[in-house]
Short mmCIF file of N, CA and C in Angstrom, two decimals:
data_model
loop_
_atom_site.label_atom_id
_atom_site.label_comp_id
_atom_site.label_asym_id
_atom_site.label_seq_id
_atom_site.Cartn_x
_atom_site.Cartn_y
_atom_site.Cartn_z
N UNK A 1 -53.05 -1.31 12.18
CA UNK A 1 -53.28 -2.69 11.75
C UNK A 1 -53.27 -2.76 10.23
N UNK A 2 -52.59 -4.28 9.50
CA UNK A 2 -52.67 -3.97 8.11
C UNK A 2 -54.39 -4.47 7.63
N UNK A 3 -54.20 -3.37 6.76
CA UNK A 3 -55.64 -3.59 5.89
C UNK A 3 -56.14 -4.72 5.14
N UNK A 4 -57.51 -5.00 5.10
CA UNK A 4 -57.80 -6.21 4.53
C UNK A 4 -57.12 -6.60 3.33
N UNK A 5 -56.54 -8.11 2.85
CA UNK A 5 -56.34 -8.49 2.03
C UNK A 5 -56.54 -7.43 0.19
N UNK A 6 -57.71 -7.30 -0.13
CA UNK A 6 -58.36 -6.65 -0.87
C UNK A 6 -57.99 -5.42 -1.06
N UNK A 7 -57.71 -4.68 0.05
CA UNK A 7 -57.48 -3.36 -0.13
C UNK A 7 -55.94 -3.33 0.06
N UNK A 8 -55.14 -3.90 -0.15
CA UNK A 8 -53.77 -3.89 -0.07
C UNK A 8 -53.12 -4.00 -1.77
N UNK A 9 -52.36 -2.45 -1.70
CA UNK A 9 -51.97 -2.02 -3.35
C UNK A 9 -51.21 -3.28 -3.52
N UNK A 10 -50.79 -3.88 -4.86
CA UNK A 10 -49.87 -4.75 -5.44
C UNK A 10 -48.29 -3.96 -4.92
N UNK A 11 -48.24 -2.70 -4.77
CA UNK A 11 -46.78 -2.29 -4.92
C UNK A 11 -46.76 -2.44 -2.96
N UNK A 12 -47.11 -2.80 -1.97
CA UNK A 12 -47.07 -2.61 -0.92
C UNK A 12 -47.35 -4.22 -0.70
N UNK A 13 -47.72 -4.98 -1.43
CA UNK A 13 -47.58 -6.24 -1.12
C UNK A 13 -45.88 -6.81 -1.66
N UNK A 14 -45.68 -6.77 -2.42
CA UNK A 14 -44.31 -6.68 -3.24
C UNK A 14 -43.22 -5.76 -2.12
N UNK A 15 -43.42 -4.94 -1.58
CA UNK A 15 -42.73 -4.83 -0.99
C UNK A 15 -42.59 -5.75 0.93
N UNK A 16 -43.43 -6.00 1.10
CA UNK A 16 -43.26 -6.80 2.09
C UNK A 16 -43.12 -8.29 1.78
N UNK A 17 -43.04 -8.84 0.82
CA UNK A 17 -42.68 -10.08 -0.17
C UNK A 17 -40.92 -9.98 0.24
N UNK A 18 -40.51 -8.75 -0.21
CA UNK A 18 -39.22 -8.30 -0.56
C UNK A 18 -38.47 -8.30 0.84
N UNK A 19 -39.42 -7.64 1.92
CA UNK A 19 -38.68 -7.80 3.26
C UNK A 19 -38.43 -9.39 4.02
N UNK A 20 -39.28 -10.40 3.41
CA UNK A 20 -38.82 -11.52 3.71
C UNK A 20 -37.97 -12.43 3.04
N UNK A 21 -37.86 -11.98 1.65
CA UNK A 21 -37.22 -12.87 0.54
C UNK A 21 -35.79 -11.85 1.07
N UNK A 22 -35.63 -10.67 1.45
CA UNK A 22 -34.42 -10.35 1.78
C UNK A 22 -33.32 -10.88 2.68
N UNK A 23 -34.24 -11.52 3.74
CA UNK A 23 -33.17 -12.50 4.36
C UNK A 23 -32.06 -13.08 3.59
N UNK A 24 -32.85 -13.85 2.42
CA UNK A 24 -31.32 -14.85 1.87
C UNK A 24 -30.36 -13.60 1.26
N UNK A 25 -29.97 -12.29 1.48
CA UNK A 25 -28.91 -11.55 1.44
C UNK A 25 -27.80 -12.18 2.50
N UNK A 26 -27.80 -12.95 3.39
CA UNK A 26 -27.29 -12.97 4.06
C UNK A 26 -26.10 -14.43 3.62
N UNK A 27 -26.65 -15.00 2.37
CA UNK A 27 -25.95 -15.38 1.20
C UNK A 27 -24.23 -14.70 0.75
N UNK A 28 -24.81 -13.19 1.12
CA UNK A 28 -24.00 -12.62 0.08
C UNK A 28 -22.99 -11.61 1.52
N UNK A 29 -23.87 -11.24 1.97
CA UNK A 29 -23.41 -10.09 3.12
C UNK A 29 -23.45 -10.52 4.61
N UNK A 30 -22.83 -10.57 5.29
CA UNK A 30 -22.77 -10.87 6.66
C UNK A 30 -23.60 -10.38 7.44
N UNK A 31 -24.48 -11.16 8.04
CA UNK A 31 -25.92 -10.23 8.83
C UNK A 31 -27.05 -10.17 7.73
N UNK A 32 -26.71 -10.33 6.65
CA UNK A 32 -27.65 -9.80 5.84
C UNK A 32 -29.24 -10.20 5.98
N UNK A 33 -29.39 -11.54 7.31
CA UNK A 33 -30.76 -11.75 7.08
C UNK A 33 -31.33 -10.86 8.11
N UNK A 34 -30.61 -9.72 9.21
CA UNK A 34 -31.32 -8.75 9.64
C UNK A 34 -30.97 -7.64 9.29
N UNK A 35 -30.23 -7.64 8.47
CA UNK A 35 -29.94 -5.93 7.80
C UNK A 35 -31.32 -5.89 6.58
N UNK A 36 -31.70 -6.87 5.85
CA UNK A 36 -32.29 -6.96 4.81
C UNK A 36 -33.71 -5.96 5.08
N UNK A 37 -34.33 -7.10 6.20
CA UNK A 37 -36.07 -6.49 7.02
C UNK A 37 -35.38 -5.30 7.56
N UNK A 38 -34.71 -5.02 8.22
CA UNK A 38 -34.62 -3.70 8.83
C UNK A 38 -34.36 -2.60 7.69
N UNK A 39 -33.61 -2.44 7.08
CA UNK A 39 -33.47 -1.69 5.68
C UNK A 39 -35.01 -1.46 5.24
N UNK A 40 -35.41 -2.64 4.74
CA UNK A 40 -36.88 -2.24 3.85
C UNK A 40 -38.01 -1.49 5.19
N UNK A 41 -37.83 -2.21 6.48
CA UNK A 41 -38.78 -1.64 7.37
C UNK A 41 -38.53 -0.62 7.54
N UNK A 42 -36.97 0.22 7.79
CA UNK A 42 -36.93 1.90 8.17
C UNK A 42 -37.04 2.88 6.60
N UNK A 43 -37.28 1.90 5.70
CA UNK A 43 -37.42 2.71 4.72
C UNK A 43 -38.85 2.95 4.13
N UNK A 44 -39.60 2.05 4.26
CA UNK A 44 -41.21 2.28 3.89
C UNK A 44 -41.88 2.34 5.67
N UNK A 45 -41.84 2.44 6.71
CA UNK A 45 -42.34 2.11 7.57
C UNK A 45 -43.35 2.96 8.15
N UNK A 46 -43.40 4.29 7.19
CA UNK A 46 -44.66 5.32 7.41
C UNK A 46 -45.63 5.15 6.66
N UNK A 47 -44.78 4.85 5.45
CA UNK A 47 -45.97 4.55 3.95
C UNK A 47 -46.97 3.23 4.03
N UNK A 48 -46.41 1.90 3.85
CA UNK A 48 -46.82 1.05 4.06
C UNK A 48 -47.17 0.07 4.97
N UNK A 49 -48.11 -0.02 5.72
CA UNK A 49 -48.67 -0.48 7.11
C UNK A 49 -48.26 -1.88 6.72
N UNK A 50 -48.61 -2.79 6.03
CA UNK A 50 -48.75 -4.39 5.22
C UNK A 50 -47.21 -4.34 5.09
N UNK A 51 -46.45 -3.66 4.46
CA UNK A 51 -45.18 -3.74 4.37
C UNK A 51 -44.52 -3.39 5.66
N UNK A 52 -45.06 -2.84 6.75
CA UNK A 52 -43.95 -1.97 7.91
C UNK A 52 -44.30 -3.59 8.68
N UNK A 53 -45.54 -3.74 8.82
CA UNK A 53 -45.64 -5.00 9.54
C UNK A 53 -44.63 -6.20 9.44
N UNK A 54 -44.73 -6.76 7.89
CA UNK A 54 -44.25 -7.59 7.79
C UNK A 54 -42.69 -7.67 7.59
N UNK A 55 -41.94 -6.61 7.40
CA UNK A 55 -41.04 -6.24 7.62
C UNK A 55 -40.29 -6.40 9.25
N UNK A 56 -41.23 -6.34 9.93
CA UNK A 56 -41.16 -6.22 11.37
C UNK A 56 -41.06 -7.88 12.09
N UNK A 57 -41.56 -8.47 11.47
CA UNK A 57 -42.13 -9.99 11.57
C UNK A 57 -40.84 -10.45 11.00
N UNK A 58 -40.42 -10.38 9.42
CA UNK A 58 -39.20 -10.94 8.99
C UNK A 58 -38.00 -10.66 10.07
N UNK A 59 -37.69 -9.26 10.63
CA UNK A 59 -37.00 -8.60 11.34
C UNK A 59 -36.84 -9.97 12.38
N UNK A 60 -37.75 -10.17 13.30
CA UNK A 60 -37.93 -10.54 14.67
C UNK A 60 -37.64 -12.51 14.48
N UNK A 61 -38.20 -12.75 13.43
CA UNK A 61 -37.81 -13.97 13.27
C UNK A 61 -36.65 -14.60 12.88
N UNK A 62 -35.93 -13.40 11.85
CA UNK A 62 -34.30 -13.79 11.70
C UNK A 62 -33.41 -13.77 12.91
N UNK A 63 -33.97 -12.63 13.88
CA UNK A 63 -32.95 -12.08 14.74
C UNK A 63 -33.38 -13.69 15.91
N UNK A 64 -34.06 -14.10 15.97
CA UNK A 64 -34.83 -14.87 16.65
C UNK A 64 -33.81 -16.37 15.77
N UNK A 65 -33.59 -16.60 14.77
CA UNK A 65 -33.26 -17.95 14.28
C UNK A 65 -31.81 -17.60 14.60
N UNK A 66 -31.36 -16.42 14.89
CA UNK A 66 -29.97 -15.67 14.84
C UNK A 66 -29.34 -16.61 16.35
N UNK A 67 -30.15 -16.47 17.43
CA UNK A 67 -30.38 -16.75 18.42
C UNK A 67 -30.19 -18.23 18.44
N UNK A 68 -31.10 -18.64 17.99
CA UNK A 68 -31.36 -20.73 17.91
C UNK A 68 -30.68 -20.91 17.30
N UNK A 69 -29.80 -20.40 16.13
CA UNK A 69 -28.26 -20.49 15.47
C UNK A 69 -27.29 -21.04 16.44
N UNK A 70 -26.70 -19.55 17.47
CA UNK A 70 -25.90 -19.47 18.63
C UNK A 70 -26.00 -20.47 19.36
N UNK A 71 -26.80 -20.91 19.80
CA UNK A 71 -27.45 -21.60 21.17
C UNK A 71 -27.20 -23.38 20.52
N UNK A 72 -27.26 -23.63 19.06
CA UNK A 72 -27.10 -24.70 18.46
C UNK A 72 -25.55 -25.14 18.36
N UNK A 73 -24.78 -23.66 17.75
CA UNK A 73 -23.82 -24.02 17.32
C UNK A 73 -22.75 -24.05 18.97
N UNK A 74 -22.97 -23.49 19.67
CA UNK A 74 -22.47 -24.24 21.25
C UNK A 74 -23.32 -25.33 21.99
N UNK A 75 -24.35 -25.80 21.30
CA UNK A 75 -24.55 -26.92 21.73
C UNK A 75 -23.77 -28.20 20.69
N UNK A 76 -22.97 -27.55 19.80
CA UNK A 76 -22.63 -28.78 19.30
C UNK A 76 -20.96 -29.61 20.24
N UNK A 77 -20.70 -28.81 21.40
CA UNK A 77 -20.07 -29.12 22.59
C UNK A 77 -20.47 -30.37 22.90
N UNK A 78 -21.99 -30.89 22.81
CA UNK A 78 -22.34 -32.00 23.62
C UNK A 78 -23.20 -32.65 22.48
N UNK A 79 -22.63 -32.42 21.44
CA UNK A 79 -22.71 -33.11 20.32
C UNK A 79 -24.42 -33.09 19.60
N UNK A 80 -25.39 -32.71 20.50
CA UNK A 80 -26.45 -32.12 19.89
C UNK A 80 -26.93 -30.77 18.90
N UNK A 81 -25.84 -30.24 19.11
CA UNK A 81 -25.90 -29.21 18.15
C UNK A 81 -25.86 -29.59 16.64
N UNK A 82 -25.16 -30.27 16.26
CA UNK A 82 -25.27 -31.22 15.28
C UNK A 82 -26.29 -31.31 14.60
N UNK A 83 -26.83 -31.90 15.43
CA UNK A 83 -28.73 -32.31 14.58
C UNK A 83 -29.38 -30.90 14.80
N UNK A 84 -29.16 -29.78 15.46
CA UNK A 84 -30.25 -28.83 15.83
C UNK A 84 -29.12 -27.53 14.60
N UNK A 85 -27.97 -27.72 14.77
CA UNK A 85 -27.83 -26.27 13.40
C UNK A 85 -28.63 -27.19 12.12
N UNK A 86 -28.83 -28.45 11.42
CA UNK A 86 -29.48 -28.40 10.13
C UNK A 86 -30.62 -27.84 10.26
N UNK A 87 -31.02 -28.58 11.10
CA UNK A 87 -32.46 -27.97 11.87
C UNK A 87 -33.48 -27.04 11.65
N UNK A 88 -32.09 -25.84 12.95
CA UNK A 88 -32.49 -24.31 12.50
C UNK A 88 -32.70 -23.64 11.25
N UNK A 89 -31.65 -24.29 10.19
CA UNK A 89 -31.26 -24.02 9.10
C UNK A 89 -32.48 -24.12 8.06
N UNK A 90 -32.62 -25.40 8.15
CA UNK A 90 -34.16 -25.93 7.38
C UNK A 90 -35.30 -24.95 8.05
N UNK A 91 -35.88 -24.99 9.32
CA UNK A 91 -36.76 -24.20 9.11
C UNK A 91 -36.46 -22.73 8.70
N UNK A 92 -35.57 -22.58 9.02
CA UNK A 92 -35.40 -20.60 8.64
C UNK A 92 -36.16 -20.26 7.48
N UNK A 93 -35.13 -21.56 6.74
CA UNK A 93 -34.98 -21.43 5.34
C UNK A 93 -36.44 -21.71 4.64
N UNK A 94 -37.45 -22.78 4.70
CA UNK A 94 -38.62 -23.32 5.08
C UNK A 94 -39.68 -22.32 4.94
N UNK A 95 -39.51 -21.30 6.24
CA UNK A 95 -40.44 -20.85 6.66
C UNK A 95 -40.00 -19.36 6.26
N UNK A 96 -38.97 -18.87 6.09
CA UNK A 96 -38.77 -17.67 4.96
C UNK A 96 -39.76 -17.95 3.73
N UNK A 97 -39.98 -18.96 2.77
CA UNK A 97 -40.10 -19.32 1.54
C UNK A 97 -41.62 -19.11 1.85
N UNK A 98 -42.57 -19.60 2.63
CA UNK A 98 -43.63 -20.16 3.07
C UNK A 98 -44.13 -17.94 3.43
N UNK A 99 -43.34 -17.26 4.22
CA UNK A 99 -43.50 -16.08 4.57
C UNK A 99 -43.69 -15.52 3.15
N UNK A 100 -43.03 -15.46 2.52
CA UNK A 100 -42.53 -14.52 0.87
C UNK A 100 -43.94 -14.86 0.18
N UNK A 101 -44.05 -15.98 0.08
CA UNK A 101 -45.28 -16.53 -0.72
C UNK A 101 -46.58 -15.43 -0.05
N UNK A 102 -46.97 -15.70 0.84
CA UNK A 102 -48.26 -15.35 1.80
C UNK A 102 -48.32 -13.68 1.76
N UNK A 103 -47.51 -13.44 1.77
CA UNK A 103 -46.99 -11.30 1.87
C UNK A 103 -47.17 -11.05 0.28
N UNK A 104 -46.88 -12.11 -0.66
CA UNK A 104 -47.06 -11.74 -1.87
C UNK A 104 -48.93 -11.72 -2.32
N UNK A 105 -49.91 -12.75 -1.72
CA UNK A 105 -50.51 -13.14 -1.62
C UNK A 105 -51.65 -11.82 -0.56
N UNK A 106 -50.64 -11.25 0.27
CA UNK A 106 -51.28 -10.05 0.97
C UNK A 106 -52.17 -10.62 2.14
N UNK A 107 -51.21 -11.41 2.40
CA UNK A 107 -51.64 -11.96 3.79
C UNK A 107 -50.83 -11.97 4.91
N UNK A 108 -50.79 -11.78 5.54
CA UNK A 108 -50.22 -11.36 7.13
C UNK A 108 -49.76 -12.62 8.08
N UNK A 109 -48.51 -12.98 7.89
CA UNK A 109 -47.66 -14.39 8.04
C UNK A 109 -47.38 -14.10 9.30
N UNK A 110 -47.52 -14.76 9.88
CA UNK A 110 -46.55 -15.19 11.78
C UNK A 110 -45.62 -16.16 11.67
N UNK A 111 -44.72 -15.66 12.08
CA UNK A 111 -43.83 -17.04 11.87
C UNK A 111 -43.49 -18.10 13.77
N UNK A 112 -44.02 -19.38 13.60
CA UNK A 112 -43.96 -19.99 14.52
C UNK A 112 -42.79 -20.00 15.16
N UNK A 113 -42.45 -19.64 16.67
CA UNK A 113 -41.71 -19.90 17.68
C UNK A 113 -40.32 -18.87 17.39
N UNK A 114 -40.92 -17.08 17.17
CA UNK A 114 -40.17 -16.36 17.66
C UNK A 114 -40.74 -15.59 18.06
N UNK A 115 -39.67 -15.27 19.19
CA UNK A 115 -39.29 -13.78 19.72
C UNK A 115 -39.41 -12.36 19.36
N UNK A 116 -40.89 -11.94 19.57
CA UNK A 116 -40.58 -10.90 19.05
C UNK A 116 -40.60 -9.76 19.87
N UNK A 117 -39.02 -9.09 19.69
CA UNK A 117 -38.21 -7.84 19.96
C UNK A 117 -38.17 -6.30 19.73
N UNK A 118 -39.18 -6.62 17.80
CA UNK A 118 -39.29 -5.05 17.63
C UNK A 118 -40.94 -5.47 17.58
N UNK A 119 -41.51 -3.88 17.64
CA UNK A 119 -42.71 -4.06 17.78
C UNK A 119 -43.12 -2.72 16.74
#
């Protein structure tokens, strides 16, 4: 479990900051909003408990908006997809920003209404 607020180093908060602000790689690189958390998670994921966590959380929620992406962009067949890709888009985007903040802060973010896959 991650450690209280208080006892969580600055360099292990910064890095789980980093596993959620990594998503918007996906800006630049294809996949990049689950290559980003997975990268930082298999790379600190012994060292930093606060960072392996939240790493794990960014992980599950991209792969999770990855999902409500798909499911939007073939619902735009029946013309609701439409309103549901800005949607998805806004919260991803939303609630990435809202994650980064809180991990910087050394607090332990859930992100509402995903799936979570890795554990």
């Amino acid at each position: 479990a991650p450690a209280p607020v208080s006892q969580i180093p600055p360099a292990e908060k910064q890095w789980a900051m980093f596993s959620h602000l990594s998503a918007f790689t996906t800006f630049l690189i294809p996949f990049g909003s689950l290559l980003g958390p997975l990268v930082m998670y298999l790379i600190k994921k012994h060292e930093y408990p606060f960072g392996s966590d939240q790493a794990k959380e960014a992980l599950n929620f991209n792969i999770s908006c990855l999902i409500y992406g798909i499911i939007s962009a073939v619902l735009c067949f029946v013309f609701i997809g439409f309103l549901l890709l800005p949607a998805v888009f806004l919260f991803w985007f939303i609630l990435t920003i809202i994650a980064t903040t809180k991990a910087n802060d050394g607090i332990v973010y859930r992100y509402p209404l995903t799936i979570r896959l890795v554990h």
